[in-house]
Amino acid sequence: MLSRVANSLYWLARYLERAENTARLINVNSHLLLDLPTSVKLGWEPIVDILSFRDKFYETYDVADESSVIKFMVVDKEHPGSIVSSISSARENARTLKEIIPREAWEQINELYLFATENSADAFKRRTRYQYLSKIVLANQTITGLLAGTMTHDEAYSFLRIGRNLERADMTTRIIDVRSASLLPDVENESAAFRNIQWMGVLKSMTAYQMYRREVRVRINREDVLEFLLLESRFPRSLIHAIEEVERCISELPHNREAVDKTRILRTQLVNAKPAQLSQEKLHEFVDDMQAGLIEISDKVTETYF
Amino acid sequence: MAIRWGNYKVSHLHDELIEKAGKPRDYSKDLCEYLHALSDKEINELKVASESAIHTMGITFRVYHEEEGSIDRAWPFDILPRLIDAKEWVEIEAGLKQRVKALNMFIDDLYNDQKAIKDGVFPADLLKNSKNFLKECKGFSPPHGVWAHICGSDLVRDDTGQVYVLEDNLRVPSGVSYMLENRQVMKRVLPEMFQKYNILPVDDYPSQLYDMLAEMSPRKIEEPEIVVLTPGIYNSAYFEHAYLAQQMGAELVEGTDLVVEDDDCVYMRTINGLARVDVIYRRIDDWFIDPEVFSPDSLLGVKGLIRAWKAGNVALANAPGSGVADDKVVYAYVPQLIEYYLGEKAILPNVPTYKCNNKEERDYVLENIEKMVVKPANESGGYGMLIGPHSDKKEHDKFRKLIKADPRNYVAQPMLILSTAPTMVGTKVEPRHLDLRPFILSGKDVKVTTGGLTRVALVKGSTIVNSSQGGGSKDTWIVQMEEK
């Protein structure tokens, strides 16, 4: 398999996953804002922060209000991290992969791009936003399903999964980091209901709420949420699941010693840290370590195969 | 309001489907009846269905020099197919095979013994001034003496119904993927007609192409490594490159994916390290293919590729240098070349062609330029031409000067009245001019596509069919009629 092709597959999956996660995140934030009292200033800035785009954002926009953040994160073509840009990059990669990925998958990616660009105005109105973003999430799930169900699970497929899961792991750590930090101190004095709503938001932005309830059953609380999102290896969007997926996929590739080692180290680090019990400050450090580890894996994959 | 064939104008020319007003040809009767029975609403639905199929299937082509955002256009497609009787096709197919055989023998001769020149069949000075003759290929002969493995010849029909070859494309002819995709779209849009008619299939082409390429492999192994070499996604034919690679299950590579090592073998960079390549279906022009031999600043090609090819370690299709026969002056000699190499009369005639390097013919052209189409020897895509009847005196004078300054570079042909076929304009049908590009594969055997890509001028009265200049396309049906 061509190195260039492997590289494109990897990025195709990353871009798609990024678009999907961003869509989830914005959808949840929109809903959360409706539930929280106005005194709790959750606002839209955390979205920009989660994705580490603070500097980039303030280059073009003055205030992080609803419409500017939506513009920046959903439709801004100048901003490579926006949903439309991510989908467009995914499509450009897919275009060079038409001979590799199943035709239906290309058609879906193409349609997703057309849908996202042609209907981008829907993102601004609260009434239509939910549907617009949900459709993006759903289209991505369709693509993932099509790839899983119609593509030979060979090396090409492994590169897709590596890209998808590294992106997913990255996003999980980001959401936990910023969302838990933005649980403002004064919220402690507010009623517990609102505190829980925020943790619920974290779960929902990763579509983990329902699965969490099935698994944990007790009231939502920080420790259990962290435990679930970081260490529940049976939940497909948890950090440990993503890392294990990456490890499995790399194991099937040639010349994989060093890259596999990197994933094992990170996995051990994750389990040993008992992250759910960490204080807020320590948790932030831990997340930083995890992200550094993910970058190391990504670099190793790039160096070995692309 | 439905389609009224009685209002369809067919006087003074040959129409592919309609014999005379209100009377379809035998083989198009069923189709015309079917269309006649459709309401405007239903016709619109068919159009919408085809557009949405093209849209979802992502069938696009690229137009250069357009602003970003419009570089990928949906493939312009007319839902009315063009029909050809299978009995007539047999003859055309034989003519094309004969022609390409002779052309390959001619190319092989030019790079080796040059018998045709010694025997006075082809003038030596024409070769001397040929832009596409590669001296690097002298004394070389690819397996089976085949240079142009893939050829796309353009056919037209005049007002008497006679079919002519208009030109032969022996460098990197494109369009075959659109021929295949058009058929897919039609199957979604007019499934009823596929039950009604016995339409010869075209889907076989990718496997025939694969077999032909595999046969060329210098290493006699079970599964030779075949790649399609593309200039990249910004090339106007990238869609086709990717499509063919996908259909053949071959790797689609760019120049930077390949490397020629010290052993004069070609390798591609894979996740496993370097892997040997046996056959390259290259879609890059000669001049960019190897910076070591040709254009040194080419970023598209592969350094050392010609070295590897001449060492016999890799097969290239089409062979570098085959473009020497893709020259409108060479074209003028093809009927004689067929007689010379094969000892047969040409089955398919050329459009009568005046060679400006010949004094008598040149004088005739200069005197009658307002009636003629003047073409430079080595342009493609319809560029640099004079269409006499559609130009003014200033243009005529300009081309007279150009011809006198460089007679070898020009040929001229009388203006043909091209045939037409019914084409959708809104919910009505109107006649539009068209041509046909069949594709001919030459390996051990020669194979011709059943039909080809029909290109149609979408502008009323226009004869410009190139998609880069606003032309469209139609599905081409070779229909086998039941004997009555």
PDB file of N, CA, C and O in Angstrom, chain B residues 132-189:
ATOM      1  N   ASN B 132       6.758  15.547 -32.034  1.00  0.00           N
ATOM      2  CA  ASN B 132       6.591  14.445 -31.078  1.00  0.00           C
ATOM      3  C   ASN B 132       7.455  13.232 -31.364  1.00  0.00           C
ATOM      4  O   ASN B 132       7.273  12.183 -30.766  1.00  0.00           O
ATOM      5  N   PHE B 133       8.390  13.375 -32.313  1.00  0.00           N
ATOM      6  CA  PHE B 133       9.316  12.277 -32.558  1.00  0.00           C
ATOM      7  C   PHE B 133      10.424  12.366 -31.509  1.00  0.00           C
ATOM      8  O   PHE B 133      11.126  13.365 -31.401  1.00  0.00           O
ATOM      9  N   LEU B 134      10.580  11.335 -30.704  1.00  0.00           N
ATOM     10  CA  LEU B 134      11.577  11.368 -29.637  1.00  0.00           C
ATOM     11  C   LEU B 134      12.823  10.614 -30.084  1.00  0.00           C
ATOM     12  O   LEU B 134      12.792   9.381 -30.218  1.00  0.00           O
ATOM     13  N   LYS B 135      13.906  11.355 -30.287  1.00  0.00           N
ATOM     14  CA  LYS B 135      15.116  10.677 -30.770  1.00  0.00           C
ATOM     15  C   LYS B 135      15.615   9.657 -29.736  1.00  0.00           C
ATOM     16  O   LYS B 135      16.293   8.698 -30.068  1.00  0.00           O
ATOM     17  N   GLU B 136      15.215   9.874 -28.474  1.00  0.00           N
ATOM     18  CA  GLU B 136      15.623   8.946 -27.408  1.00  0.00           C
ATOM     19  C   GLU B 136      15.090   7.535 -27.640  1.00  0.00           C
ATOM     20  O   GLU B 136      15.579   6.576 -27.054  1.00  0.00           O
ATOM     21  N   CYS B 137      14.048   7.415 -28.487  1.00  0.00           N
ATOM     22  CA  CYS B 137      13.423   6.101 -28.671  1.00  0.00           C
ATOM     23  C   CYS B 137      13.954   5.371 -29.903  1.00  0.00           C
ATOM     24  O   CYS B 137      13.528   4.259 -30.196  1.00  0.00           O
ATOM     25  N   LYS B 138      14.888   6.011 -30.629  1.00  0.00           N
ATOM     26  CA  LYS B 138      15.390   5.375 -31.847  1.00  0.00           C
ATOM     27  C   LYS B 138      16.063   4.046 -31.530  1.00  0.00           C
ATOM     28  O   LYS B 138      16.778   3.897 -30.544  1.00  0.00           O
ATOM     29  N   GLY B 139      15.813   3.069 -32.403  1.00  0.00           N
ATOM     30  CA  GLY B 139      16.441   1.758 -32.238  1.00  0.00           C
ATOM     31  C   GLY B 139      15.783   0.917 -31.161  1.00  0.00           C
ATOM     32  O   GLY B 139      16.311  -0.119 -30.755  1.00  0.00           O
ATOM     33  N   PHE B 140      14.623   1.362 -30.713  1.00  0.00           N
ATOM     34  CA  PHE B 140      13.946   0.613 -29.658  1.00  0.00           C
ATOM     35  C   PHE B 140      12.624   0.081 -30.188  1.00  0.00           C
ATOM     36  O   PHE B 140      12.000   0.686 -31.063  1.00  0.00           O
ATOM     37  N   SER B 141      12.219  -1.055 -29.674  1.00  0.00           N
ATOM     38  CA  SER B 141      10.935  -1.606 -30.077  1.00  0.00           C
ATOM     39  C   SER B 141      10.293  -2.297 -28.886  1.00  0.00           C
ATOM     40  O   SER B 141      10.854  -3.237 -28.339  1.00  0.00           O
ATOM     41  N   PRO B 142       9.127  -1.825 -28.459  1.00  0.00           N
ATOM     42  CA  PRO B 142       8.477  -2.455 -27.301  1.00  0.00           C
ATOM     43  C   PRO B 142       7.933  -3.841 -27.679  1.00  0.00           C
ATOM     44  O   PRO B 142       7.825  -4.137 -28.876  1.00  0.00           O
ATOM     45  N   PRO B 143       7.596  -4.654 -26.694  1.00  0.00           N
ATOM     46  CA  PRO B 143       7.064  -6.002 -26.988  1.00  0.00           C
ATOM     47  C   PRO B 143       5.911  -5.952 -27.991  1.00  0.00           C
ATOM     48  O   PRO B 143       5.089  -5.040 -27.933  1.00  0.00           O
ATOM     49  N   HIS B 144       5.883  -6.901 -28.889  1.00  0.00           N
ATOM     50  CA  HIS B 144       4.883  -7.013 -29.975  1.00  0.00           C
ATOM     51  C   HIS B 144       4.900  -5.815 -30.928  1.00  0.00           C
ATOM     52  O   HIS B 144       3.994  -5.653 -31.739  1.00  0.00           O
ATOM     53  N   GLY B 145       5.883  -4.935 -30.786  1.00  0.00           N
ATOM     54  CA  GLY B 145       5.930  -3.759 -31.652  1.00  0.00           C
ATOM     55  C   GLY B 145       4.771  -2.805 -31.424  1.00  0.00           C
ATOM     56  O   GLY B 145       4.464  -1.975 -32.269  1.00  0.00           O
ATOM     57  N   VAL B 146       4.138  -2.923 -30.269  1.00  0.00           N
ATOM     58  CA  VAL B 146       2.995  -2.045 -30.000  1.00  0.00           C
ATOM     59  C   VAL B 146       3.456  -0.811 -29.220  1.00  0.00           C
ATOM     60  O   VAL B 146       4.073  -0.933 -28.164  1.00  0.00           O
ATOM     61  N   TRP B 147       3.167   0.351 -29.747  1.00  0.00           N
ATOM     62  CA  TRP B 147       3.525   1.608 -29.094  1.00  0.00           C
ATOM     63  C   TRP B 147       2.294   2.259 -28.463  1.00  0.00           C
ATOM     64  O   TRP B 147       2.295   2.626 -27.305  1.00  0.00           O
ATOM     65  N   ALA B 148       1.254   2.408 -29.267  1.00  0.00           N
ATOM     66  CA  ALA B 148       0.033   3.036 -28.759  1.00  0.00           C
ATOM     67  C   ALA B 148      -0.918   1.935 -28.304  1.00  0.00           C
ATOM     68  O   ALA B 148      -1.681   1.404 -29.089  1.00  0.00           O
ATOM     69  N   HIS B 149      -0.830   1.588 -27.030  1.00  0.00           N
ATOM     70  CA  HIS B 149      -1.680   0.513 -26.511  1.00  0.00           C
ATOM     71  C   HIS B 149      -3.120   0.958 -26.371  1.00  0.00           C
ATOM     72  O   HIS B 149      -4.038   0.176 -26.474  1.00  0.00           O
ATOM     73  N   ILE B 150      -3.274   2.240 -26.101  1.00  0.00           N
ATOM     74  CA  ILE B 150      -4.619   2.781 -25.944  1.00  0.00           C
ATOM     75  C   ILE B 150      -4.767   3.945 -26.912  1.00  0.00           C
ATOM     76  O   ILE B 150      -3.992   4.901 -26.862  1.00  0.00           O
ATOM     77  N   CYS B 151      -5.733   3.826 -27.801  1.00  0.00           N
ATOM     78  CA  CYS B 151      -5.936   4.877 -28.789  1.00  0.00           C
ATOM     79  C   CYS B 151      -7.396   5.307 -28.758  1.00  0.00           C
ATOM     80  O   CYS B 151      -8.294   4.478 -28.615  1.00  0.00           O
ATOM     81  N   GLY B 152      -7.630   6.605 -28.830  1.00  0.00           N
ATOM     82  CA  GLY B 152      -9.003   7.102 -28.935  1.00  0.00           C
ATOM     83  C   GLY B 152      -9.150   7.823 -30.264  1.00  0.00           C
ATOM     84  O   GLY B 152      -8.512   8.844 -30.479  1.00  0.00           O
ATOM     85  N   SER B 153      -9.944   7.251 -31.170  1.00  0.00           N
ATOM     86  CA  SER B 153     -10.097   7.878 -32.490  1.00  0.00           C
ATOM     87  C   SER B 153     -11.445   8.587 -32.563  1.00  0.00           C
ATOM     88  O   SER B 153     -12.452   8.033 -32.138  1.00  0.00           O
ATOM     89  N   ASP B 154     -11.432   9.791 -33.096  1.00  0.00           N
ATOM     90  CA  ASP B 154     -12.687  10.535 -33.199  1.00  0.00           C
ATOM     91  C   ASP B 154     -13.352  10.289 -34.545  1.00  0.00           C
ATOM     92  O   ASP B 154     -12.715  10.425 -35.591  1.00  0.00           O
ATOM     93  N   LEU B 155     -14.615   9.917 -34.496  1.00  0.00           N
ATOM     94  CA  LEU B 155     -15.378   9.645 -35.709  1.00  0.00           C
ATOM     95  C   LEU B 155     -16.481  10.684 -35.880  1.00  0.00           C
ATOM     96  O   LEU B 155     -17.082  11.127 -34.902  1.00  0.00           O
ATOM     97  N   VAL B 156     -16.731  11.052 -37.142  1.00  0.00           N
ATOM     98  CA  VAL B 156     -17.873  11.929 -37.422  1.00  0.00           C
ATOM     99  C   VAL B 156     -18.629  11.363 -38.611  1.00  0.00           C
ATOM    100  O   VAL B 156     -18.117  10.517 -39.351  1.00  0.00           O
ATOM    101  N   ARG B 157     -19.843  11.834 -38.800  1.00  0.00           N
ATOM    102  CA  ARG B 157     -20.656  11.404 -39.924  1.00  0.00           C
ATOM    103  C   ARG B 157     -21.092  12.660 -40.676  1.00  0.00           C
ATOM    104  O   ARG B 157     -21.425  13.660 -40.056  1.00  0.00           O
ATOM    105  N   ASP B 158     -21.070  12.608 -42.006  1.00  0.00           N
ATOM    106  CA  ASP B 158     -21.474  13.801 -42.753  1.00  0.00           C
ATOM    107  C   ASP B 158     -22.938  13.706 -43.188  1.00  0.00           C
ATOM    108  O   ASP B 158     -23.655  12.790 -42.789  1.00  0.00           O
ATOM    109  N   ASP B 159     -23.355  14.654 -44.034  1.00  0.00           N
ATOM    110  CA  ASP B 159     -24.774  14.712 -44.400  1.00  0.00           C
ATOM    111  C   ASP B 159     -25.236  13.525 -45.239  1.00  0.00           C
ATOM    112  O   ASP B 159     -26.434  13.254 -45.326  1.00  0.00           O
ATOM    113  N   THR B 160     -24.293  12.791 -45.828  1.00  0.00           N
ATOM    114  CA  THR B 160     -24.709  11.624 -46.605  1.00  0.00           C
ATOM    115  C   THR B 160     -24.780  10.376 -45.725  1.00  0.00           C
ATOM    116  O   THR B 160     -25.180   9.313 -46.182  1.00  0.00           O
ATOM    117  N   GLY B 161     -24.353  10.496 -44.477  1.00  0.00           N
ATOM    118  CA  GLY B 161     -24.366   9.346 -43.588  1.00  0.00           C
ATOM    119  C   GLY B 161     -23.033   8.615 -43.548  1.00  0.00           C
ATOM    120  O   GLY B 161     -22.859   7.651 -42.800  1.00  0.00           O
ATOM    121  N   GLN B 162     -22.069   9.066 -44.351  1.00  0.00           N
ATOM    122  CA  GLN B 162     -20.751   8.430 -44.370  1.00  0.00           C
ATOM    123  C   GLN B 162     -20.003   8.720 -43.052  1.00  0.00           C
ATOM    124  O   GLN B 162     -19.990   9.856 -42.576  1.00  0.00           O
ATOM    125  N   VAL B 163     -19.380   7.666 -42.488  1.00  0.00           N
ATOM    126  CA  VAL B 163     -18.577   7.839 -41.273  1.00  0.00           C
ATOM    127  C   VAL B 163     -17.117   8.070 -41.654  1.00  0.00           C
ATOM    128  O   VAL B 163     -16.570   7.353 -42.492  1.00  0.00           O
ATOM    129  N   TYR B 164     -16.498   9.087 -41.056  1.00  0.00           N
ATOM    130  CA  TYR B 164     -15.084   9.385 -41.295  1.00  0.00           C
ATOM    131  C   TYR B 164     -14.312   9.361 -39.983  1.00  0.00           C
ATOM    132  O   TYR B 164     -14.865   9.669 -38.927  1.00  0.00           O
ATOM    133  N   VAL B 165     -13.019   9.077 -40.080  1.00  0.00           N
ATOM    134  CA  VAL B 165     -12.148   9.299 -38.935  1.00  0.00           C
ATOM    135  C   VAL B 165     -11.701  10.750 -38.993  1.00  0.00           C
ATOM    136  O   VAL B 165     -11.210  11.213 -40.027  1.00  0.00           O
ATOM    137  N   LEU B 166     -11.876  11.454 -37.873  1.00  0.00           N
ATOM    138  CA  LEU B 166     -11.502  12.860 -37.846  1.00  0.00           C
ATOM    139  C   LEU B 166     -10.084  13.031 -37.307  1.00  0.00           C
ATOM    140  O   LEU B 166      -9.319  13.864 -37.762  1.00  0.00           O
ATOM    141  N   GLU B 167      -9.754  12.264 -36.295  1.00  0.00           N
ATOM    142  CA  GLU B 167      -8.372  12.261 -35.805  1.00  0.00           C
ATOM    143  C   GLU B 167      -8.131  11.055 -34.917  1.00  0.00           C
ATOM    144  O   GLU B 167      -9.078  10.409 -34.440  1.00  0.00           O
ATOM    145  N   ASP B 168      -6.826  10.754 -34.718  1.00  0.00           N
ATOM    146  CA  ASP B 168      -6.455   9.647 -33.836  1.00  0.00           C
ATOM    147  C   ASP B 168      -5.689  10.224 -32.657  1.00  0.00           C
ATOM    148  O   ASP B 168      -4.750  10.983 -32.838  1.00  0.00           O
ATOM    149  N   ASN B 169      -6.116   9.873 -31.444  1.00  0.00           N
ATOM    150  CA  ASN B 169      -5.409  10.346 -30.252  1.00  0.00           C
ATOM    151  C   ASN B 169      -4.576   9.206 -29.679  1.00  0.00           C
ATOM    152  O   ASN B 169      -5.109   8.254 -29.129  1.00  0.00           O
ATOM    153  N   LEU B 170      -3.253   9.344 -29.829  1.00  0.00           N
ATOM    154  CA  LEU B 170      -2.371   8.240 -29.455  1.00  0.00           C
ATOM    155  C   LEU B 170      -1.488   8.576 -28.269  1.00  0.00           C
ATOM    156  O   LEU B 170      -0.603   7.827 -27.920  1.00  0.00           O
ATOM    157  N   ARG B 171      -1.699   9.745 -27.681  1.00  0.00           N
ATOM    158  CA  ARG B 171      -0.854  10.098 -26.533  1.00  0.00           C
ATOM    159  C   ARG B 171      -1.533   9.636 -25.248  1.00  0.00           C
ATOM    160  O   ARG B 171      -1.355   8.510 -24.845  1.00  0.00           O
ATOM    161  N   VAL B 172      -2.319  10.466 -24.618  1.00  0.00           N
ATOM    162  CA  VAL B 172      -3.042  10.008 -23.421  1.00  0.00           C
ATOM    163  C   VAL B 172      -4.519  10.328 -23.586  1.00  0.00           C
ATOM    164  O   VAL B 172      -5.047  11.214 -22.919  1.00  0.00           O
ATOM    165  N   PRO B 173      -5.200   9.609 -24.487  1.00  0.00           N
ATOM    166  CA  PRO B 173      -6.599   9.949 -24.772  1.00  0.00           C
ATOM    167  C   PRO B 173      -7.486   9.739 -23.545  1.00  0.00           C
ATOM    168  O   PRO B 173      -7.350   8.746 -22.843  1.00  0.00           O
ATOM    169  N   SER B 174      -8.383  10.706 -23.289  1.00  0.00           N
ATOM    170  CA  SER B 174      -9.290  10.525 -22.150  1.00  0.00           C
ATOM    171  C   SER B 174     -10.731  10.414 -22.617  1.00  0.00           C
ATOM    172  O   SER B 174     -11.044  10.651 -23.775  1.00  0.00           O
ATOM    173  N   GLY B 175     -11.584  10.058 -21.684  1.00  0.00           N
ATOM    174  CA  GLY B 175     -13.008  10.021 -21.959  1.00  0.00           C
ATOM    175  C   GLY B 175     -13.653   8.675 -21.705  1.00  0.00           C
ATOM    176  O   GLY B 175     -14.868   8.585 -21.576  1.00  0.00           O
ATOM    177  N   VAL B 176     -12.817   7.642 -21.589  1.00  0.00           N
ATOM    178  CA  VAL B 176     -13.410   6.306 -21.491  1.00  0.00           C
ATOM    179  C   VAL B 176     -14.200   6.132 -20.198  1.00  0.00           C
ATOM    180  O   VAL B 176     -15.216   5.442 -20.155  1.00  0.00           O
ATOM    181  N   SER B 177     -13.763   6.797 -19.125  1.00  0.00           N
ATOM    182  CA  SER B 177     -14.495   6.657 -17.861  1.00  0.00           C
ATOM    183  C   SER B 177     -15.888   7.265 -17.985  1.00  0.00           C
ATOM    184  O   SER B 177     -16.841   6.772 -17.396  1.00  0.00           O
ATOM    185  N   TYR B 178     -15.996   8.327 -18.764  1.00  0.00           N
ATOM    186  CA  TYR B 178     -17.304   8.950 -18.938  1.00  0.00           C
ATOM    187  C   TYR B 178     -18.217   8.057 -19.770  1.00  0.00           C
ATOM    188  O   TYR B 178     -19.419   8.006 -19.551  1.00  0.00           O
ATOM    189  N   MET B 179     -17.604   7.354 -20.729  1.00  0.00           N
ATOM    190  CA  MET B 179     -18.392   6.387 -21.485  1.00  0.00           C
ATOM    191  C   MET B 179     -19.014   5.353 -20.522  1.00  0.00           C
ATOM    192  O   MET B 179     -20.205   5.038 -20.606  1.00  0.00           O
ATOM    193  N   LEU B 180     -18.197   4.872 -19.585  1.00  0.00           N
ATOM    194  CA  LEU B 180     -18.677   3.854 -18.641  1.00  0.00           C
ATOM    195  C   LEU B 180     -19.698   4.440 -17.666  1.00  0.00           C
ATOM    196  O   LEU B 180     -20.708   3.809 -17.350  1.00  0.00           O
ATOM    197  N   GLU B 181     -19.437   5.640 -17.200  1.00  0.00           N
ATOM    198  CA  GLU B 181     -20.341   6.262 -16.241  1.00  0.00           C
ATOM    199  C   GLU B 181     -21.667   6.656 -16.882  1.00  0.00           C
ATOM    200  O   GLU B 181     -22.721   6.546 -16.261  1.00  0.00           O
ATOM    201  N   ASN B 182     -21.609   7.116 -18.128  1.00  0.00           N
ATOM    202  CA  ASN B 182     -22.848   7.464 -18.817  1.00  0.00           C
ATOM    203  C   ASN B 182     -23.788   6.274 -18.844  1.00  0.00           C
ATOM    204  O   ASN B 182     -24.996   6.401 -18.665  1.00  0.00           O
ATOM    205  N   ARG B 183     -23.213   5.091 -19.063  1.00  0.00           N
ATOM    206  CA  ARG B 183     -24.047   3.901 -19.120  1.00  0.00           C
ATOM    207  C   ARG B 183     -24.695   3.633 -17.765  1.00  0.00           C
ATOM    208  O   ARG B 183     -25.870   3.287 -17.672  1.00  0.00           O
ATOM    209  N   GLN B 184     -23.910   3.839 -16.681  1.00  0.00           N
ATOM    210  CA  GLN B 184     -24.464   3.631 -15.334  1.00  0.00           C
ATOM    211  C   GLN B 184     -25.636   4.578 -15.077  1.00  0.00           C
ATOM    212  O   GLN B 184     -26.651   4.182 -14.523  1.00  0.00           O
ATOM    213  N   VAL B 185     -25.461   5.817 -15.487  1.00  0.00           N
ATOM    214  CA  VAL B 185     -26.526   6.802 -15.283  1.00  0.00           C
ATOM    215  C   VAL B 185     -27.767   6.390 -16.066  1.00  0.00           C
ATOM    216  O   VAL B 185     -28.890   6.410 -15.551  1.00  0.00           O
ATOM    217  N   MET B 186     -27.559   5.992 -17.322  1.00  0.00           N
ATOM    218  CA  MET B 186     -28.702   5.623 -18.156  1.00  0.00           C
ATOM    219  C   MET B 186     -29.463   4.440 -17.589  1.00  0.00           C
ATOM    220  O   MET B 186     -30.679   4.358 -17.696  1.00  0.00           O
ATOM    221  N   LYS B 187     -28.741   3.519 -16.995  1.00  0.00           N
ATOM    222  CA  LYS B 187     -29.424   2.358 -16.415  1.00  0.00           C
ATOM    223  C   LYS B 187     -30.328   2.785 -15.258  1.00  0.00           C
ATOM    224  O   LYS B 187     -31.337   2.165 -14.984  1.00  0.00           O
ATOM    225  N   ARG B 188     -29.928   3.858 -14.575  1.00  0.00           N
ATOM    226  CA  ARG B 188     -30.781   4.347 -13.495  1.00  0.00           C
ATOM    227  C   ARG B 188     -31.961   5.135 -14.059  1.00  0.00           C
ATOM    228  O   ARG B 188     -33.029   5.160 -13.465  1.00  0.00           O
ATOM    229  N   VAL B 189     -31.730   5.820 -15.191  1.00  0.00           N
ATOM    230  CA  VAL B 189     -32.739   6.747 -15.701  1.00  0.00           C
ATOM    231  C   VAL B 189     -33.751   6.077 -16.640  1.00  0.00           C
ATOM    232  O   VAL B 189     -34.938   6.345 -16.562  1.00  0.00           O
TER     233      VAL B 189
END
